[in-house]
Coordinates of C-alpha atoms and ligand atoms in Angstrom, one line a residue:
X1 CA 0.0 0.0 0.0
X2 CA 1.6 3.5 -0.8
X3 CA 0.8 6.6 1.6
X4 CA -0.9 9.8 0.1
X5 CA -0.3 12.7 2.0
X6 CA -3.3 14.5 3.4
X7 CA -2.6 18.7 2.6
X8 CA -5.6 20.2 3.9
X9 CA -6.1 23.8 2.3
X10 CA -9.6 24.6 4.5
X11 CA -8.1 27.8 5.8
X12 CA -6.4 29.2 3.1
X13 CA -8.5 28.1 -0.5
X14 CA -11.5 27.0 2.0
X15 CA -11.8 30.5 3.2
X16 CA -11.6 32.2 0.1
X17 CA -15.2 31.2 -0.4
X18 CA -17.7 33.7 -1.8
X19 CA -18.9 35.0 1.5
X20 CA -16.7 33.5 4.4
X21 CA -14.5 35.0 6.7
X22 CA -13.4 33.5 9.8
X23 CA -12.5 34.6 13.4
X24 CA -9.1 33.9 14.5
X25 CA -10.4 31.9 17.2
X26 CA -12.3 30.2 14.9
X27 CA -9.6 29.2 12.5
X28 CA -7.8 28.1 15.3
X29 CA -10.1 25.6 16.3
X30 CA -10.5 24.2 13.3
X31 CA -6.6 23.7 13.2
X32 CA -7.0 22.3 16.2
X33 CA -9.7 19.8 14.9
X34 CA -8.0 19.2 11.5
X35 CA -4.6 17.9 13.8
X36 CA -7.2 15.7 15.5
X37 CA -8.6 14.0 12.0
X38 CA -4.8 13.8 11.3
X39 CA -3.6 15.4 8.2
X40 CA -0.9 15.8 7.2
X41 CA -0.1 19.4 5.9
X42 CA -2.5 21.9 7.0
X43 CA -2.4 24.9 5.1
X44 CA -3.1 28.2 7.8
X45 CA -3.5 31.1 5.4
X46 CA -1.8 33.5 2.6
X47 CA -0.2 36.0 5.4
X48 CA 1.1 38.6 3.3
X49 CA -2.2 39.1 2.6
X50 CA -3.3 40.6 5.4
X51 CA -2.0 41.9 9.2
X52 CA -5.0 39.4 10.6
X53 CA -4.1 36.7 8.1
X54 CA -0.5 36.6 8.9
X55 CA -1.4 36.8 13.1
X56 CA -3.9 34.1 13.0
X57 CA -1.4 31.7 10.5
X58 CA 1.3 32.3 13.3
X59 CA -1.3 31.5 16.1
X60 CA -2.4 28.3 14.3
X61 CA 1.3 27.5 13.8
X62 CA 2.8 27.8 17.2
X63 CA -0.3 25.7 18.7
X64 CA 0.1 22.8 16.5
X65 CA 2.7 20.3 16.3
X66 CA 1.3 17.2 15.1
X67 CA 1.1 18.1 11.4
X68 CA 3.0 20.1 9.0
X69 CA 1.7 23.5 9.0
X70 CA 2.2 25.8 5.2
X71 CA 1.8 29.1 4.4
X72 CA 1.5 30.4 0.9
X73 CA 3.7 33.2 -0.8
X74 CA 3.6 34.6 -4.1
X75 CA 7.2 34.2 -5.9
X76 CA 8.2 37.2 -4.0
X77 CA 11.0 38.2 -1.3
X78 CA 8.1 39.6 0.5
X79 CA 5.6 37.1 0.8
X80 CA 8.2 34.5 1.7
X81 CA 9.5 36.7 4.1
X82 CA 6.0 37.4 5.7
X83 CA 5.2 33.2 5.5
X84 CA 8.1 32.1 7.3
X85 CA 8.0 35.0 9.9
X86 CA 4.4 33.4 10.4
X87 CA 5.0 29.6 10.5
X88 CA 8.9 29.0 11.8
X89 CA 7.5 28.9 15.6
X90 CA 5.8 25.9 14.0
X91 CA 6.8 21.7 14.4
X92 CA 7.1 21.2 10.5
X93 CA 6.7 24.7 8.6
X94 CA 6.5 24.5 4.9
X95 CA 6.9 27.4 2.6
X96 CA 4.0 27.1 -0.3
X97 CA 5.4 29.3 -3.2
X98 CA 3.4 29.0 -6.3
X99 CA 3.6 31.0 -10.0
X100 CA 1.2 30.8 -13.0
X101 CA 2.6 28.9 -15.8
X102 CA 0.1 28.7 -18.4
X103 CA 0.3 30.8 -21.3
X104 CA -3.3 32.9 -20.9
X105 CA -1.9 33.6 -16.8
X106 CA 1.6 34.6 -18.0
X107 CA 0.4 36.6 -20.5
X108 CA -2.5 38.0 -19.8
X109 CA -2.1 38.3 -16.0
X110 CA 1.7 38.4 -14.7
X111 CA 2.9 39.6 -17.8
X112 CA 6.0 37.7 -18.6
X113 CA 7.4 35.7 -20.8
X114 CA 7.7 31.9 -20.2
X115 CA 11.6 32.1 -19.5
X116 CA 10.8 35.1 -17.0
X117 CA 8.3 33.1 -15.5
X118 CA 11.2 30.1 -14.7
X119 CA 13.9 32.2 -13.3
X120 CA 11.1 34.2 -11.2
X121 CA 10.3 30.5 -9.8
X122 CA 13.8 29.3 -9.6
X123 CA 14.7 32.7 -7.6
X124 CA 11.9 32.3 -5.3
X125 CA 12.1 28.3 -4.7
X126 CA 16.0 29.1 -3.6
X127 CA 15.0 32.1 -1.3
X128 CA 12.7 29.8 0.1
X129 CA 15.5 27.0 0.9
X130 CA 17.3 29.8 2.7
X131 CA 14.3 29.2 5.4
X132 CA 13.7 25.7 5.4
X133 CA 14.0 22.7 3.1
X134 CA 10.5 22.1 3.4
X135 CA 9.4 24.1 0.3
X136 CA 6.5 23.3 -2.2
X137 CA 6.0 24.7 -5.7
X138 CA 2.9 24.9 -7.3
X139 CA 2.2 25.8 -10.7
X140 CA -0.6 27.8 -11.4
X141 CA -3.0 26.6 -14.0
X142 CA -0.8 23.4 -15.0
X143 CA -3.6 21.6 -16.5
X144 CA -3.7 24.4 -19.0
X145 CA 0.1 24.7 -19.2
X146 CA 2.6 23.2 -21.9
X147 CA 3.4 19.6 -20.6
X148 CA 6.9 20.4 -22.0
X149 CA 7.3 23.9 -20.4
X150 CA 6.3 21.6 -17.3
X151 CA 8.7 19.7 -17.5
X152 CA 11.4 22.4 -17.8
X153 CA 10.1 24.5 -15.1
X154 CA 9.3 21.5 -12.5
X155 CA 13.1 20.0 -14.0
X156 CA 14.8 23.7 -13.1
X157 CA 12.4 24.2 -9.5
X158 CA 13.7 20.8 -8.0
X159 CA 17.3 21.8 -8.6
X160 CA 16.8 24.9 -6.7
X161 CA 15.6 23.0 -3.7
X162 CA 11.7 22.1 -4.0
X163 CA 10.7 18.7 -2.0
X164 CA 6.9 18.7 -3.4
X165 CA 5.5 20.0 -6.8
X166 CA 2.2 20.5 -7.0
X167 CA 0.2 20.7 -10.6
X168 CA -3.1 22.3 -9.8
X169 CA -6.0 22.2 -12.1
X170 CA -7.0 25.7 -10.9
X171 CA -9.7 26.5 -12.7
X172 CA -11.3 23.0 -12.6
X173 CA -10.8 22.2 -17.0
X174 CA -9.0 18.6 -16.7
X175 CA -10.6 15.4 -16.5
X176 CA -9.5 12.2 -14.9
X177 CA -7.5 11.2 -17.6
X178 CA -6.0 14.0 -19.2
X179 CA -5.0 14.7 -15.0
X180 CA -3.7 11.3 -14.4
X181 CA -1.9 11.3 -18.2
X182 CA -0.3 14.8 -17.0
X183 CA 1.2 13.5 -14.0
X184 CA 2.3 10.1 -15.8
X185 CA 4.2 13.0 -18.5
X186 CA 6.3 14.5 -15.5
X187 CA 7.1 11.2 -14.0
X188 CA 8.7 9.8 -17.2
X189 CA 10.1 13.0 -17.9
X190 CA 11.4 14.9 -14.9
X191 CA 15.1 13.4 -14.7
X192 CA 15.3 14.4 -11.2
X193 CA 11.4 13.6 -10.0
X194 CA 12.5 11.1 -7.4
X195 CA 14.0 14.4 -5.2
X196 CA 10.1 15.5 -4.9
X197 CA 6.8 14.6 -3.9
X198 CA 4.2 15.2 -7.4
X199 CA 0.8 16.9 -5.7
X200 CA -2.6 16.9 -6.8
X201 CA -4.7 20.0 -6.3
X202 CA -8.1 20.5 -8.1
X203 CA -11.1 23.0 -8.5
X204 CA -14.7 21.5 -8.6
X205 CA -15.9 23.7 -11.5
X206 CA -16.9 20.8 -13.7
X207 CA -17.7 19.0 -10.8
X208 CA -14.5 16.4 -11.7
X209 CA -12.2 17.5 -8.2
X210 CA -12.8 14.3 -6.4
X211 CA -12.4 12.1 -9.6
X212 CA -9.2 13.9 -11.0
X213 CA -7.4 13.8 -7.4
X214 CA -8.4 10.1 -7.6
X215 CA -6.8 9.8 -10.6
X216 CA -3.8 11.6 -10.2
X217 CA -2.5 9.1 -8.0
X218 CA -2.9 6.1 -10.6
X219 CA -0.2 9.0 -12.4
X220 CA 1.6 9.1 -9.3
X221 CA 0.7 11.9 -7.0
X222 CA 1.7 11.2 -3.6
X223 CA -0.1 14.1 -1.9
X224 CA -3.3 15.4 -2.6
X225 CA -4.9 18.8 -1.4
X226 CA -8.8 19.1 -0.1
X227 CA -11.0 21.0 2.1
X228 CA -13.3 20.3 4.2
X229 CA -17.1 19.9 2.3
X230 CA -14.9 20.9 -0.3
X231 CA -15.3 24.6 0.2
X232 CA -13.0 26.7 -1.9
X233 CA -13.0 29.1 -4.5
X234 CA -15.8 29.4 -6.9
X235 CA -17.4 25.7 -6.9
X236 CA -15.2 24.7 -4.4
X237 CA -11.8 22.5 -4.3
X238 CA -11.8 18.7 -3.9
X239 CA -13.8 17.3 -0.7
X240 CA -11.6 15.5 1.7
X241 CA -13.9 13.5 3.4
X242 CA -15.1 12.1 -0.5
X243 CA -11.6 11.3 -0.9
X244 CA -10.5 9.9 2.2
X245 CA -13.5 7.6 2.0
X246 CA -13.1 6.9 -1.6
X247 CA -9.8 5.6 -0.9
X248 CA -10.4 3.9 2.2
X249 CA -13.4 1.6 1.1
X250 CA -12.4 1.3 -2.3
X251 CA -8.5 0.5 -1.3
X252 CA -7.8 -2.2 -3.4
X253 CA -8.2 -0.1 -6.4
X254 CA -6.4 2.6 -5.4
X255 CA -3.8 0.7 -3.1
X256 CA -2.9 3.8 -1.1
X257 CA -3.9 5.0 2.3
X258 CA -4.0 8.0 4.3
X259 CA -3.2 8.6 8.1
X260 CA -6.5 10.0 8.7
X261 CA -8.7 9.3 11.9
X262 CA -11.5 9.0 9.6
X263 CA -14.5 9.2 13.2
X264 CA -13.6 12.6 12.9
X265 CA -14.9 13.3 9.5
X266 CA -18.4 14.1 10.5
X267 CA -17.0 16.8 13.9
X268 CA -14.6 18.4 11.4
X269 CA -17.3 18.4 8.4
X270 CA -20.1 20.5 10.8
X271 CA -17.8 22.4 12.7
X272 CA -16.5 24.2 9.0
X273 CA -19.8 24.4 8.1
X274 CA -20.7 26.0 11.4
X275 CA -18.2 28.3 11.4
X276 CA -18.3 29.1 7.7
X277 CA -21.9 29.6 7.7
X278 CA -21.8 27.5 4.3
X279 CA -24.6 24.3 4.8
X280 CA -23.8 21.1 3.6
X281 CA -26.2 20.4 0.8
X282 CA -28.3 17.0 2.2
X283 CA -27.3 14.9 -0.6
X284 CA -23.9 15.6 -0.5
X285 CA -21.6 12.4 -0.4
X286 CA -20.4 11.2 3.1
X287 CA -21.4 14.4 5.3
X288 CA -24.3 15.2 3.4
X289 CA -27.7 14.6 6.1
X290 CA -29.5 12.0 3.9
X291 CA -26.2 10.1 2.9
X292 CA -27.3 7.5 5.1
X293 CA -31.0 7.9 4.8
X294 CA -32.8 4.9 3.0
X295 CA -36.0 6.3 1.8
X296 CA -38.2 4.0 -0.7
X297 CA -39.4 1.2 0.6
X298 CA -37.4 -1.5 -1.1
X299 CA -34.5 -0.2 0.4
X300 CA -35.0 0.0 3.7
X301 CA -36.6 -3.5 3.4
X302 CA -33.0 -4.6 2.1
X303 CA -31.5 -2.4 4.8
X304 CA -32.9 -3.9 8.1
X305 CA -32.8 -7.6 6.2
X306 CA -29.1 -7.3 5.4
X307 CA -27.1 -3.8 6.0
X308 CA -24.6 -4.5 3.1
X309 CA -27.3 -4.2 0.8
X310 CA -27.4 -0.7 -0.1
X311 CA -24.8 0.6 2.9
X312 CA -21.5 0.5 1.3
X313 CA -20.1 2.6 4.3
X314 CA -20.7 2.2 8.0
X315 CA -21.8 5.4 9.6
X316 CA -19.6 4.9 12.5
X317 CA -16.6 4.5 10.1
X318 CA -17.1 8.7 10.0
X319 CA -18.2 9.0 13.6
X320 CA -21.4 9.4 12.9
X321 CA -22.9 7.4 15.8
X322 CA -26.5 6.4 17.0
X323 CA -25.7 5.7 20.5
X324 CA -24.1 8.9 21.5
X325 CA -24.4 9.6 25.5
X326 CA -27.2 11.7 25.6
X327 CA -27.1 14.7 28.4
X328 CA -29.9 16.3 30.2
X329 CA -31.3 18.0 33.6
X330 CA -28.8 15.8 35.6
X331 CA -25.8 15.9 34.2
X332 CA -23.5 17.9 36.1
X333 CA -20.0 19.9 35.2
X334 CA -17.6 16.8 35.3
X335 CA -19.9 14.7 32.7
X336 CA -20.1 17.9 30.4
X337 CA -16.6 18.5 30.8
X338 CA -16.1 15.0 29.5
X339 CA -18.9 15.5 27.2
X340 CA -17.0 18.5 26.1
X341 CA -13.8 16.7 25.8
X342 CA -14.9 14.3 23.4
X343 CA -16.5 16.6 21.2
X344 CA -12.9 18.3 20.8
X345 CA -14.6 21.4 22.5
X346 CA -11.5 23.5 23.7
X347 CA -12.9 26.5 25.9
X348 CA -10.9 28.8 28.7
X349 CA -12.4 28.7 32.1
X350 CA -14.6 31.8 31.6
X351 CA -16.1 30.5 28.4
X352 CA -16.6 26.6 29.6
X353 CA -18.5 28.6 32.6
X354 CA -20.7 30.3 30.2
X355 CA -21.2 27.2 28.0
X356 CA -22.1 25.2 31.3
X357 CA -24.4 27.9 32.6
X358 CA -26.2 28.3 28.8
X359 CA -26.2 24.3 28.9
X360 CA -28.0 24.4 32.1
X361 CA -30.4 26.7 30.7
X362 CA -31.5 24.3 28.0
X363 CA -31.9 22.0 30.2
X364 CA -34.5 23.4 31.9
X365 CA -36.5 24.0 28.8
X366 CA -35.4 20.3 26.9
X367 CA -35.1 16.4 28.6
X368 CA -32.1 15.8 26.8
X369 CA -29.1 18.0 25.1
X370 CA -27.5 16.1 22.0
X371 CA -24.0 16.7 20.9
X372 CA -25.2 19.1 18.1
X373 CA -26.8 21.1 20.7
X374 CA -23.7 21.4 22.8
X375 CA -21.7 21.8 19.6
X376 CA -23.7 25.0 18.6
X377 CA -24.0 26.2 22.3
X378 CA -19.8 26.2 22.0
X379 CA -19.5 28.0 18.6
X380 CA -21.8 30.3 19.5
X381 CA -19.1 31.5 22.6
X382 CA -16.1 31.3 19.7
X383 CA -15.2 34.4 17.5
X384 CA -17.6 36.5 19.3
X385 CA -16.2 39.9 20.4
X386 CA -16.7 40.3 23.7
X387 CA -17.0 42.9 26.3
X388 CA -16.1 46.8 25.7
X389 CA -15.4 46.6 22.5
X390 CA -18.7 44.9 20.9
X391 CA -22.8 45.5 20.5
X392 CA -24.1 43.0 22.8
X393 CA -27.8 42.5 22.7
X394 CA -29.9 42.8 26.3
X395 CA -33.6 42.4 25.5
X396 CA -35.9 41.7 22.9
X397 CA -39.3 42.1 22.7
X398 CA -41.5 41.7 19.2
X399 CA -45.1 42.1 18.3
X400 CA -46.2 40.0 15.6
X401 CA -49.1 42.2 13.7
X402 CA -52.0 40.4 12.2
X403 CA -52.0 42.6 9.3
X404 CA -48.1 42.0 8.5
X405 CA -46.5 44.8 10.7
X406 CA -44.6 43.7 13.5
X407 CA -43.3 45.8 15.9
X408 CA -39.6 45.4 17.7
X409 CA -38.3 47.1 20.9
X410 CA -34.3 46.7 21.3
X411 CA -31.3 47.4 24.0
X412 CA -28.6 46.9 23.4
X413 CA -24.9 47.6 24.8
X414 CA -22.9 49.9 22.9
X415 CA -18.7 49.0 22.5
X416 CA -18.8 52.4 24.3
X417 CA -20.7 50.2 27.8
X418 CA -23.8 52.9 27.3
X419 CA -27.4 51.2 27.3
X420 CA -29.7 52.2 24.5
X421 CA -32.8 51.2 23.1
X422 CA -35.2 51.3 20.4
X423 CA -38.8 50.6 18.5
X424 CA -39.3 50.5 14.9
X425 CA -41.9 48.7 12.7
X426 CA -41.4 46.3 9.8
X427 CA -43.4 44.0 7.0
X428 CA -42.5 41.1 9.3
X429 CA -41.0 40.4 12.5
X430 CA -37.3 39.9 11.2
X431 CA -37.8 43.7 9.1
X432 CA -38.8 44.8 12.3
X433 CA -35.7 43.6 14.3
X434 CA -33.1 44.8 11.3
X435 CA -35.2 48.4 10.9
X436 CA -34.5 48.7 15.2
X437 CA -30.9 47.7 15.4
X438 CA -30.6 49.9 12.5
X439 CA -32.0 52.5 14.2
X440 CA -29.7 51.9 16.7
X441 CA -26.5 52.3 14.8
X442 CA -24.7 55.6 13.2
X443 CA -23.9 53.9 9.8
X444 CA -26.5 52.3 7.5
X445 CA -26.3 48.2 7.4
X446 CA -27.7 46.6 3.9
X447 CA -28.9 42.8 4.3
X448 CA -27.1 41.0 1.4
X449 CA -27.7 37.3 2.5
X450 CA -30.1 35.7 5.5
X451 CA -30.2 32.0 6.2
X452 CA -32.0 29.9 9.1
X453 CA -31.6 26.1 10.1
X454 CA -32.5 24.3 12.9
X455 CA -29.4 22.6 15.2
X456 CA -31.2 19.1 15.1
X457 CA -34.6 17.8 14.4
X458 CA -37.2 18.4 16.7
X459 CA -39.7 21.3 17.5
X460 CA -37.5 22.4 20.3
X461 CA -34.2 22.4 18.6
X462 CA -32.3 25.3 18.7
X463 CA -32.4 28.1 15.5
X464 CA -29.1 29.2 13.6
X465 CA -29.5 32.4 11.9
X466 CA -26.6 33.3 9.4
X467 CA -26.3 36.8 7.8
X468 CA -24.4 38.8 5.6
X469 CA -24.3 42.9 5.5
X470 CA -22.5 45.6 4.3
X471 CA -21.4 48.0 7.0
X472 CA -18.9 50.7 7.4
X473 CA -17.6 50.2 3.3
X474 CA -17.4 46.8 4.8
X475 CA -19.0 43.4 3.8
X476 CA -19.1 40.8 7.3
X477 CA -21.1 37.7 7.7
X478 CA -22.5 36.8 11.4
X479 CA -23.8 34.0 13.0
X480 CA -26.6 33.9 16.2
X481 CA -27.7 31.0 18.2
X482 CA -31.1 31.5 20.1
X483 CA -34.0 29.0 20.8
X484 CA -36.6 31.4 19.4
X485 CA -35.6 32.2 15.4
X486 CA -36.2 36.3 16.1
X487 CA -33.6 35.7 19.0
X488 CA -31.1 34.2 16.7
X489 CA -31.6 37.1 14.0
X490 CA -31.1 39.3 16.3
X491 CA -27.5 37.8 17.4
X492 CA -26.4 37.1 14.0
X493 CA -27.2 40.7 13.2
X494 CA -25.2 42.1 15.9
X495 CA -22.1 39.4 15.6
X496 CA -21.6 40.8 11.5
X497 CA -21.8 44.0 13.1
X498 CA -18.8 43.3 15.8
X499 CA -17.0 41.7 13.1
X500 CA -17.0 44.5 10.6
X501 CA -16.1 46.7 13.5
X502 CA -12.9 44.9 13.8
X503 CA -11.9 45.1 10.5
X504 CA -12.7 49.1 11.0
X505 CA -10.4 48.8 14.1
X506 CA -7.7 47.0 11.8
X507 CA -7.9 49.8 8.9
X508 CA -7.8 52.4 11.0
X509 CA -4.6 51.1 12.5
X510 CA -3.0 50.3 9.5
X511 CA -3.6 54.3 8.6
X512 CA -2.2 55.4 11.7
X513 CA 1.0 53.0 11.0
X514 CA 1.1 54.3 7.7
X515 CA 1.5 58.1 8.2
Ligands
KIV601 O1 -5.8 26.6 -7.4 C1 -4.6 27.0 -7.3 O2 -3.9 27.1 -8.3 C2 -4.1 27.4 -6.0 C3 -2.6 27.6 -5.9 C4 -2.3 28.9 -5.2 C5 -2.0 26.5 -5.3 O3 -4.8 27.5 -5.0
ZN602 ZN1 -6.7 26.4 -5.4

């Protein structure tokens, strides 16, 4: 059996999905739960791109040791600079530098000739080495590059030091075979391939990713890079849980395996989607909610006779289990602690408090708390600014009017600790909420997306509101937890608010730096 490498890319092609932008705490966490499912390579961010970028890559890369952490660079002194001040506290760094090398990019976008292009790569894989030898190299928009001009450039990068190449299909064009013949070209060609791992990375926009980073390893990739629900620019980059599952039940084709803890697929799969806001679509392979629902009757006749007949993977193989320890009214600190534990919660004392004590709460109003429940209760305390410098909402009160117009009345607490309130009308009791906390604010807020869903099934469950507004010249998406839904708006509202505010905050001290 060969190994393929894991290189999860969640928080730096992940979160350049339409729409997403997470808190540093939040990206931490998800480092911290990608270490658990046990990739190999996580990728933390672009941080030349921005102060918060390059902070929150160097907080991801001094917490974890267990897997490689990369940062990307543009083939410049600067970025590589920036992405190895962020990631050398790290176990592993690795120094992602990458370069279009297709002829529309190179002309069209960076400008340059084709023997510019190689000595630009060449100069920046060697800069690199100066840092550390673990240096990758990707080629922008190889699978609509010259296979020979591959060669040459991939020939000239390994020389200069590059351990792994990678050959991304960037814009999502190849299909299995053309992929898998691409990588099969290099291998025969590349005189000195055997100094380097080859590296699959593909865009979903023909909906091919999973299939062509199947099939790059029959052309022998040994590392192949994924996100989690295969989030990622435009439609997305290859799913890891499709491909780790792929691979594991259908081994003996593939004959390769991956170090992954694969119980952890489902936990990693909703907390992204959680903290990206993004919803798994139901029918979406392996995470999706009816993957494992048998609906005609046939089926689940074949089902309960014989599993195997239309179950080709066992829902605890992904951690999705049936006979999860339940919590409820009884269960005190040291069994949600545990509870906690297991779900890969990680809290300070002052937030697992406040998780116990909202816990509690819902206890009082449910007989039992599932691990969704205290999964959502936990986000809800991550990424939130806190304290003096955020909006925090103190009561709500809404009347729902027969005729259409609701009314809402609002306080809130301003960053500046003054108590204020409000009343405003609205064609609905959600227009009536936005029109208040509008009210409430100096700057105008413009709704550009507004999403519900419900934290399990169940009248009772617990409502997820997910917005995104433009605030301040700024666009922010926020998330609010609440049992009632107007609750939940409410929060979500405020949270995009907090969160543009910090970006404000950033600006502004950027301009100060800067003069
Ligand atoms: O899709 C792509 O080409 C990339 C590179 C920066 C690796 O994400
Ligand atoms: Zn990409």
């Amino acid at each position: 059996m060969g190994k393929i490498e894991i290189f999860d890319t969640t928080l730096r092609d992940g979160e350049q999905s339409a729409g997403v932008n997470l808190h540093a705490d939040e990206k931490l966490e998800i480092a911290c739960q990608l270490e658990r499912l046990g990739v190999d390579v996580m990728e933390a961010g672009f941080p030349a791109s921005s102060r918060g970028d390059f902070l929150s890559v160097q907080r991801i890369a001094r917490t974890i040791q267990k897997c490689s952490v990369a940062a990307l660079a543009r083939s410049t002194k600067n970025d590589i600079d920036a992405a190895w001040e962020a990631i050398k506290e790290g176990g592993n760094p690795r120094i992602h530098v990458f370069i279009a090398t297709s002829p529309i990019h190179m002309e069209h976008k960076l400008r340059m000739t084709p023997e510019q292009v190689v000595q630009k790569a060449v100069e920046s894989v060697r800069y690199a080495v100066n840092f550390t030898s673990n240096v990758e190299w990707s080629a922008e928009d190889a699978t609509r590059s010259d296979w020979d001009f591959l060669v040459e450039i991939v020939t000239k990068v390994i020389d200069a030091g590059a351990t792994v190449v990678n050959l991304p299909d960037t814009v999502g064009y190849a299909t299995p075979q053309e992929y898998a013949g691409m990588f099969r070209y290099l291998r025969e060609r590349v005189p000195n391939i055997h100094r380097a791992k080859l590296s699959a990375h593909c865009h979903d926009d023909l909906g091919l990713a999973v299939a062509n980073s199947l099939a790059s390893i029959e052309g022998g990739a040994e590392q192949i890079e994924c996100t989690i629900n295969g989030i990622g620019e435009r439609a997305g980059n290859a799913s890891l849980e499709e491909i780790a599952i792929a691979l594991a039940i259908r081994k003996q084709v593939y004959q390769a395996e991956t170090g992954l803890e694969l119980n952890q697929i489902v936990r990693t799969s909703r907390l992204v989607s959680k903290y990206t806001g993004l919803a798994v679509p139901p029918n979406k392979a392996v995470v999706g909610a009816n993957a494992f629902a048998h609906e005609s009757g046939i089926h689940q006749d074949g089902v309960l006779k014989n599993k195997l007949t239309y179950e080709i993977i066992r829902p605890e193989m992904i951690g999705l289990s049936s006979n999860a320890i339940v919590l409820g009214k009884h269960s005190g600190r040291h069994a949600f602690r545990n509870k906690c534990e297991e779900l890969g919660i990680q809290l300070d004392d002052e937030r697992f408090h406040l998780l116990f004590k909202h816990f509690k709460e819902l206890t009082e109003k449910r007989k039992e708390v599932t691990d969704e429940d205290i999964m959502a209760l936990a986000a809800d305390l991550t990424g939130k600014e806190k304290g003096t410098d955020a909006y925090e909402l103190v009561f709500l009160q809404v009347h729902y009017g027969a005729q259409g117009v609701s009314t809402a009345t609002i306080g809130i607490k301003t960053p500046e600790g003054e108590f204020v309130q409000e009343a405003a009308t609205g064609n609905g009791s959600v227009e009536a909420i936005y029109q208040t906390i509008q009210r409430l604010l100096p700057e105008p807020i413009e709704l550009m997306d507004y999403r519900i869903q419900s934290t399990t099934s169940g009248i009772d469950s617990l409502a997820e509101v997910y917005v995104k507004v433009k605030h301040q010249g700024h666009v922010g998406t926020g998330r609010g937890i609440d049992n009632d839904v107007l609750g939940a708006s409410a929060k979500a509202l405020l949270d995009a608010i907090n969160r543009i505010m910090v970006k404000v905050r950033a600006g502004a001290v950027l301009a100060t730096n800067h003069h």
